Amino acid sequence: MKTSRWFLFVPLAALLVGCGSVAPRQDAPVVSRQEKSAVVTKKGGGYYLDDGPGDNPPANLDAIPDAEPKVEPLHKAATRPYTVLGQTYTPDTYLKPYKETGVASWYGRRYHGQKTSIGEVYDMYGMTAAHPTLAIPSYVRVTNLQNSKSVIVRVNDRGPFHSDRLIDLSYTAAYKLGVLAGGSTRVEVETIDPANYTAAAKPAEAPITASLADKGGVVAVPEAPLQPAATTGHYVQLGAFGAQDNAESFRGRLKIELAQLADKLQIHSSDGLFRVRAGPFQTLAEASQIAAEIKNSLNIKTVLTTR
């Protein structure tokens, strides 16, 4: 049990991990998602044996934004050569231009909740991908050559390890590209230099990943820069849900665990999602301190926002 000067917590593992999560794998740090089974065909698709979509995918997949490139340090362990299924791979040790065409496949519930090659939790409803040799983390634009649809994903895992595959997409990335129906398709993959990335219209609010939203689990939200001061005050976003009932249930349980903040817990509805957040706080420093304590105690990512 962890304590802080603000709160007294009891374990929230069952609540925060969410329904259907899988315990983290204990594989070697470079390759945590080794594909030991053959690709199988199911309804014309090409995902892996015992894999596939979740039982109740979120209904708001179209609203999930692309990954937004940002400068990040490379994961040192993921730059070391490794061997899988008798094949040795030599990853890039720095970000460099890359543009290739090949077959994209996707991976879903079999790996959902397990750790990626850099120790992050794989979220099949996030905008991520796996590549055998690109430096990670890195960002790439993936374009479906059949329908010209394009998305930006964050590469944070290793794979695929089949000679006829170029990249493995998360469930949501595959959905947005129109890959789910066929299971795989030919794509173009091109790296993005985050230092020179200037999106024409970046989201006004930090991007969120609709993780387990319709299954009662907490949405995983990526780190975001602190928001500038605003007259409306500062908020700490704790989770986002596709269904209002799930958001209400989560807030109700948080009112017990975060007794000192019970009167500041609210639900903000926008873009088809219901965001559970605490606030408003008068200063950015106060909101930042609360966010850090909640993150450390509950082991979830938080997002500071002024909206």
Tab-separated table of C-alpha atoms in Angstrom:
chain	number	residue	atom	x	y	z
A	1	MET	CA	0.000	0.000	0.000
A	2	LYS	CA	1.278	3.402	-0.963
A	3	THR	CA	0.515	6.632	0.787
A	4	SER	CA	1.046	10.278	-0.014
A	5	ARG	CA	0.381	13.489	1.779
A	6	TRP	CA	-2.822	13.818	-0.228
A	7	PHE	CA	-4.374	10.397	-0.323
A	8	LEU	CA	-4.654	6.994	1.289
A	9	PHE	CA	-4.960	4.307	-1.366
A	10	VAL	CA	-5.967	0.692	-1.461
A	11	PRO	CA	-5.009	-1.531	-4.426
A	12	LEU	CA	-6.778	-0.633	-7.642
A	13	ALA	CA	-5.208	-3.302	-9.809
A	14	ALA	CA	-8.473	-4.864	-10.884
A	15	LEU	CA	-9.925	-1.462	-11.724
A	16	LEU	CA	-6.936	0.030	-13.513
A	17	VAL	CA	-5.807	-2.959	-15.530
A	18	GLY	CA	-9.269	-3.460	-16.911
A	19	CYS	CA	-11.243	-6.393	-18.112
A	20	GLY	CA	-9.430	-8.831	-20.375
A	21	SER	CA	-5.882	-7.665	-19.613
A	22	VAL	CA	-2.981	-10.091	-19.768
A	23	ALA	CA	-0.161	-10.272	-17.256
A	24	PRO	CA	3.087	-8.814	-18.613
A	25	ARG	CA	5.324	-11.303	-20.359
A	26	GLN	CA	8.724	-12.018	-18.875
A	27	ASP	CA	10.592	-12.260	-22.172
A	28	ALA	CA	13.990	-10.775	-22.924
A	29	PRO	CA	13.883	-6.971	-23.035
A	30	VAL	CA	14.671	-6.674	-26.734
A	31	VAL	CA	12.028	-9.079	-28.017
A	32	SER	CA	9.027	-9.491	-25.762
A	33	ARG	CA	6.535	-10.408	-28.491
A	34	GLN	CA	8.130	-13.369	-30.213
A	35	GLU	CA	5.872	-14.814	-32.838
A	36	LYS	CA	6.210	-18.507	-32.160
A	37	SER	CA	3.107	-19.522	-34.067
A	38	ALA	CA	2.403	-19.498	-37.761
A	39	VAL	CA	0.131	-17.036	-39.469
A	40	VAL	CA	-3.294	-18.477	-39.963
A	41	THR	CA	-6.137	-17.490	-42.199
A	42	LYS	CA	-9.422	-16.544	-40.587
A	43	LYS	CA	-12.202	-14.976	-42.607
A	44	GLY	CA	-9.636	-14.033	-45.218
A	45	GLY	CA	-7.404	-12.327	-42.673
A	46	GLY	CA	-3.813	-12.752	-41.662
A	47	TYR	CA	-3.459	-12.210	-37.927
A	48	TYR	CA	-1.693	-14.689	-35.695
A	49	LEU	CA	-2.848	-17.959	-34.211
A	50	ASP	CA	-5.159	-17.432	-31.206
A	51	ASP	CA	-5.148	-13.703	-31.950
A	52	GLY	CA	-7.823	-11.418	-33.339
A	53	PRO	CA	-10.045	-8.492	-32.384
A	54	GLY	CA	-11.385	-7.936	-28.891
A	55	ASP	CA	-14.848	-9.158	-27.993
A	56	ASN	CA	-16.210	-5.608	-27.644
A	57	PRO	CA	-14.064	-3.076	-29.548
A	58	PRO	CA	-14.769	0.595	-28.717
A	59	ALA	CA	-17.357	2.181	-30.952
A	60	ASN	CA	-15.327	5.372	-31.370
A	61	LEU	CA	-12.245	4.089	-33.196
A	62	ASP	CA	-12.578	6.794	-35.839
A	63	ALA	CA	-12.215	9.450	-33.142
A	64	ILE	CA	-8.861	8.138	-31.924
A	65	PRO	CA	-6.203	10.548	-33.221
A	66	ASP	CA	-2.991	9.509	-34.931
A	67	ALA	CA	0.191	9.422	-32.901
A	68	GLU	CA	1.774	12.867	-32.738
A	69	PRO	CA	5.533	12.754	-33.401
A	70	LYS	CA	7.718	14.143	-30.647
A	71	VAL	CA	11.411	13.919	-29.841
A	72	GLU	CA	12.118	10.980	-27.540
A	73	PRO	CA	15.290	9.224	-26.419
A	74	LEU	CA	15.841	5.879	-28.083
A	75	HIS	CA	15.603	2.741	-25.991
A	76	LYS	CA	19.192	1.464	-25.753
A	77	ALA	CA	18.308	-2.204	-25.278
A	78	ALA	CA	16.199	-2.097	-28.435
A	79	THR	CA	19.206	-1.095	-30.550
A	80	ARG	CA	21.068	-4.351	-29.913
A	81	PRO	CA	21.092	-7.179	-32.482
A	82	TYR	CA	18.741	-10.054	-31.645
A	83	THR	CA	17.692	-13.394	-33.064
A	84	VAL	CA	14.149	-14.714	-33.501
A	85	LEU	CA	13.151	-17.956	-35.207
A	86	GLY	CA	16.720	-18.451	-36.405
A	87	GLN	CA	16.898	-15.027	-38.054
A	88	THR	CA	19.235	-12.307	-36.723
A	89	TYR	CA	18.097	-8.687	-36.905
A	90	THR	CA	20.273	-5.580	-36.516
A	91	PRO	CA	18.161	-2.588	-35.415
A	92	ASP	CA	18.947	1.002	-36.335
A	93	THR	CA	20.842	2.857	-33.643
A	94	TYR	CA	19.577	6.288	-34.639
A	95	LEU	CA	16.623	7.846	-36.453
A	96	LYS	CA	17.224	7.940	-40.188
A	97	PRO	CA	15.199	8.275	-43.392
A	98	TYR	CA	13.357	5.095	-44.310
A	99	LYS	CA	10.780	4.393	-46.998
A	100	GLU	CA	9.726	0.902	-47.973
A	101	THR	CA	6.714	-0.886	-49.387
A	102	GLY	CA	5.544	-4.269	-48.208
A	103	VAL	CA	2.787	-6.165	-46.446
A	104	ALA	CA	1.250	-4.887	-43.222
A	105	SER	CA	-0.498	-7.203	-40.788
A	106	TRP	CA	-1.919	-6.485	-37.342
A	107	TYR	CA	-1.956	-7.948	-33.863
A	108	GLY	CA	-4.656	-7.725	-31.243
A	109	ARG	CA	-6.033	-9.438	-28.175
A	110	ARG	CA	-3.316	-12.076	-27.860
A	111	TYR	CA	-0.786	-9.376	-26.957
A	112	HIS	CA	-3.135	-6.751	-25.511
A	113	GLY	CA	-1.896	-5.781	-22.045
A	114	GLN	CA	1.498	-7.440	-22.486
A	115	LYS	CA	4.767	-5.537	-22.588
A	116	THR	CA	6.313	-4.387	-25.835
A	117	SER	CA	10.020	-4.612	-26.616
A	118	ILE	CA	10.713	-1.391	-24.718
A	119	GLY	CA	8.665	-2.315	-21.672
A	120	GLU	CA	5.528	-0.342	-22.502
A	121	VAL	CA	2.115	-1.977	-22.247
A	122	TYR	CA	0.706	-2.865	-25.660
A	123	ASP	CA	-2.692	-1.295	-26.229
A	124	MET	CA	-4.432	-2.720	-29.270
A	125	TYR	CA	-6.655	0.371	-29.335
A	126	GLY	CA	-3.707	2.770	-29.525
A	127	MET	CA	-1.938	4.075	-32.638
A	128	THR	CA	1.225	1.995	-32.503
A	129	ALA	CA	3.133	-0.536	-34.583
A	130	ALA	CA	5.927	-3.102	-34.513
A	131	HIS	CA	8.892	-3.180	-36.875
A	132	PRO	CA	11.887	-5.547	-36.803
A	133	THR	CA	14.696	-3.006	-37.275
A	134	LEU	CA	13.562	0.622	-37.029
A	135	ALA	CA	14.933	2.539	-34.048
A	136	ILE	CA	12.355	2.623	-31.296
A	137	PRO	CA	10.517	4.588	-30.304
A	138	SER	CA	10.075	6.244	-33.671
A	139	TYR	CA	7.201	7.520	-35.804
A	140	VAL	CA	6.158	6.434	-39.287
A	141	ARG	CA	3.468	7.290	-41.769
A	142	VAL	CA	1.763	4.160	-43.090
A	143	THR	CA	-0.228	4.407	-46.322
A	144	ASN	CA	-2.537	1.705	-47.628
A	145	LEU	CA	-1.614	1.413	-51.295
A	146	GLN	CA	-5.030	0.018	-52.178
A	147	ASN	CA	-7.190	2.851	-50.839
A	148	SER	CA	-4.618	5.651	-50.207
A	149	LYS	CA	-5.643	5.955	-46.552
A	150	SER	CA	-2.792	7.101	-44.330
A	151	VAL	CA	-2.075	7.147	-40.578
A	152	ILE	CA	0.815	8.062	-38.298
A	153	VAL	CA	1.814	5.465	-35.720
A	154	ARG	CA	4.450	5.229	-33.009
A	155	VAL	CA	6.756	2.208	-33.394
A	156	ASN	CA	7.331	0.774	-29.917
A	157	ASP	CA	7.663	-2.965	-30.509
A	158	ARG	CA	9.565	-5.565	-32.520
A	159	GLY	CA	8.032	-7.684	-35.255
A	160	PRO	CA	6.761	-9.041	-37.565
A	161	PHE	CA	9.217	-11.922	-37.923
A	162	HIS	CA	7.968	-13.350	-41.206
A	163	SER	CA	9.853	-12.626	-44.411
A	164	ASP	CA	6.709	-11.561	-46.243
A	165	ARG	CA	5.679	-8.947	-43.654
A	166	LEU	CA	6.980	-5.385	-43.298
A	167	ILE	CA	5.122	-3.994	-40.287
A	168	ASP	CA	2.602	-5.070	-37.651
A	169	LEU	CA	-0.121	-2.539	-36.862
A	170	SER	CA	-2.229	-2.117	-33.764
A	171	TYR	CA	-5.909	-3.000	-34.108
A	172	THR	CA	-6.972	0.654	-34.347
A	173	ALA	CA	-4.285	1.563	-36.893
A	174	ALA	CA	-5.336	-1.396	-39.028
A	175	TYR	CA	-8.977	-0.350	-38.701
A	176	LYS	CA	-8.293	3.226	-39.780
A	177	LEU	CA	-6.282	2.003	-42.766
A	178	GLY	CA	-8.966	-0.464	-43.832
A	179	VAL	CA	-6.745	-3.481	-43.190
A	180	LEU	CA	-8.969	-5.415	-40.779
A	181	ALA	CA	-11.266	-6.966	-43.345
A	182	GLY	CA	-8.458	-8.557	-45.345
A	183	GLY	CA	-6.121	-9.082	-42.412
A	184	SER	CA	-3.158	-7.752	-44.372
A	185	THR	CA	-2.445	-5.452	-47.294
A	186	ARG	CA	0.386	-3.731	-49.122
A	187	VAL	CA	1.478	-0.463	-47.578
A	188	GLU	CA	4.154	2.176	-47.802
A	189	VAL	CA	6.033	2.915	-44.579
A	190	GLU	CA	7.981	6.164	-44.257
A	191	THR	CA	9.735	7.501	-41.173
A	192	ILE	CA	8.940	10.944	-39.759
A	193	ASP	CA	11.597	13.202	-38.235
A	194	PRO	CA	9.903	14.412	-35.039
A	195	ALA	CA	12.312	17.355	-34.736
A	196	ASN	CA	11.020	18.746	-38.023
A	197	TYR	CA	7.426	17.617	-37.747
A	198	THR	CA	4.963	20.469	-38.173
A	199	ALA	CA	1.418	19.215	-38.429
A	200	ALA	CA	-0.940	21.608	-40.135
A	201	ALA	CA	-3.488	21.193	-37.379
A	202	LYS	CA	-2.322	19.602	-34.159
A	203	PRO	CA	-5.032	18.559	-31.681
A	204	ALA	CA	-5.944	21.272	-29.215
A	205	GLU	CA	-5.942	18.679	-26.477
A	206	ALA	CA	-3.424	15.952	-25.753
A	207	PRO	CA	-4.177	12.848	-27.842
A	208	ILE	CA	-5.747	9.958	-25.994
A	209	THR	CA	-5.824	6.252	-26.603
A	210	ALA	CA	-9.243	4.648	-26.264
A	211	SER	CA	-8.099	1.616	-24.313
A	212	LEU	CA	-10.716	-0.829	-23.028
A	213	ALA	CA	-13.194	2.048	-23.046
A	214	ASP	CA	-16.244	-0.100	-23.632
A	215	LYS	CA	-15.090	-2.868	-21.308
A	216	GLY	CA	-14.964	-0.834	-18.130
A	217	GLY	CA	-11.186	-0.380	-18.094
A	218	VAL	CA	-9.157	2.783	-17.733
A	219	VAL	CA	-8.036	4.437	-20.919
A	220	ALA	CA	-4.279	4.648	-21.291
A	221	VAL	CA	-3.309	8.249	-22.019
A	222	PRO	CA	0.144	9.222	-23.239
A	223	GLU	CA	2.332	11.838	-21.629
A	224	ALA	CA	1.756	15.376	-22.856
A	225	PRO	CA	3.504	18.716	-22.381
A	226	LEU	CA	2.105	20.916	-19.631
A	227	GLN	CA	-0.642	23.142	-20.903
A	228	PRO	CA	-0.307	26.940	-20.736
A	229	ALA	CA	-2.178	28.891	-18.095
A	230	ALA	CA	-5.839	29.584	-18.789
A	231	THR	CA	-8.617	31.452	-17.045
A	232	THR	CA	-10.702	28.299	-16.812
A	233	GLY	CA	-8.189	26.660	-14.486
A	234	HIS	CA	-6.132	23.495	-14.691
A	235	TYR	CA	-7.394	19.909	-14.762
A	236	VAL	CA	-5.850	16.466	-14.338
A	237	GLN	CA	-7.346	13.942	-16.750
A	238	LEU	CA	-7.440	10.433	-15.256
A	239	GLY	CA	-9.180	8.386	-17.920
A	240	ALA	CA	-11.501	8.467	-20.919
A	241	PHE	CA	-14.363	6.165	-21.844
A	242	GLY	CA	-16.566	5.468	-24.807
A	243	ALA	CA	-19.607	4.887	-22.584
A	244	GLN	CA	-20.886	7.351	-19.989
A	245	ASP	CA	-21.876	4.563	-17.596
A	246	ASN	CA	-18.273	3.364	-17.456
A	247	ALA	CA	-17.059	6.888	-16.764
A	248	GLU	CA	-19.638	7.312	-13.987
A	249	SER	CA	-18.634	4.009	-12.424
A	250	PHE	CA	-14.952	4.923	-12.548
A	251	ARG	CA	-15.574	8.317	-10.984
A	252	GLY	CA	-17.649	6.720	-8.237
A	253	ARG	CA	-14.826	4.401	-7.266
A	254	LEU	CA	-12.268	7.189	-7.453
A	255	LYS	CA	-14.358	9.241	-5.038
A	256	ILE	CA	-13.653	6.556	-2.464
A	257	GLU	CA	-9.953	6.191	-3.247
A	258	LEU	CA	-9.312	9.914	-3.715
A	259	ALA	CA	-11.417	11.121	-0.821
A	260	GLN	CA	-9.582	14.444	-0.614
A	261	LEU	CA	-10.489	15.164	-4.238
A	262	ALA	CA	-14.023	13.777	-4.251
A	263	ASP	CA	-15.595	17.186	-4.822
A	264	LYS	CA	-13.217	17.918	-7.707
A	265	LEU	CA	-13.845	14.752	-9.720
A	266	GLN	CA	-15.983	15.414	-12.782
A	267	ILE	CA	-16.853	14.048	-16.197
A	268	HIS	CA	-16.212	16.136	-19.292
A	269	SER	CA	-17.879	15.029	-22.529
A	270	SER	CA	-16.340	15.896	-25.913
A	271	ASP	CA	-15.510	14.253	-29.230
A	272	GLY	CA	-17.653	11.240	-28.386
A	273	LEU	CA	-15.652	10.408	-25.239
A	274	PHE	CA	-16.332	10.877	-21.533
A	275	ARG	CA	-13.227	12.114	-19.728
A	276	VAL	CA	-12.886	11.687	-15.975
A	277	ARG	CA	-10.799	14.509	-14.554
A	278	ALA	CA	-9.993	16.348	-11.348
A	279	GLY	CA	-10.128	20.121	-11.041
A	280	PRO	CA	-10.133	22.936	-11.572
A	281	PHE	CA	-6.931	23.931	-9.782
A	282	GLN	CA	-5.823	27.534	-9.429
A	283	THR	CA	-2.223	27.071	-10.568
A	284	LEU	CA	-0.303	24.831	-12.923
A	285	ALA	CA	2.076	23.924	-10.101
A	286	GLU	CA	-0.781	22.648	-7.944
A	287	ALA	CA	-2.251	20.602	-10.796
A	288	SER	CA	1.178	19.186	-11.637
A	289	GLN	CA	1.752	18.098	-8.043
A	290	ILE	CA	-1.646	16.392	-7.867
A	291	ALA	CA	-1.037	14.681	-11.223
A	292	ALA	CA	2.342	13.348	-10.089
A	293	GLU	CA	0.945	11.933	-6.850
A	294	ILE	CA	-1.992	10.277	-8.573
A	295	LYS	CA	0.274	8.819	-11.256
A	296	ASN	CA	2.747	7.403	-8.730
A	297	SER	CA	0.078	6.006	-6.441
A	298	LEU	CA	-2.296	4.528	-9.017
A	299	ASN	CA	0.304	3.667	-11.653
A	300	ILE	CA	-1.610	5.346	-14.473
A	301	LYS	CA	-0.644	8.107	-16.837
A	302	THR	CA	-2.230	11.503	-16.375
A	303	VAL	CA	-2.722	14.430	-18.696
A	304	LEU	CA	-2.783	18.086	-17.672
A	305	THR	CA	-5.285	20.200	-19.531
A	306	THR	CA	-6.835	23.618	-19.270
A	307	ARG	CA	-10.100	22.646	-20.924
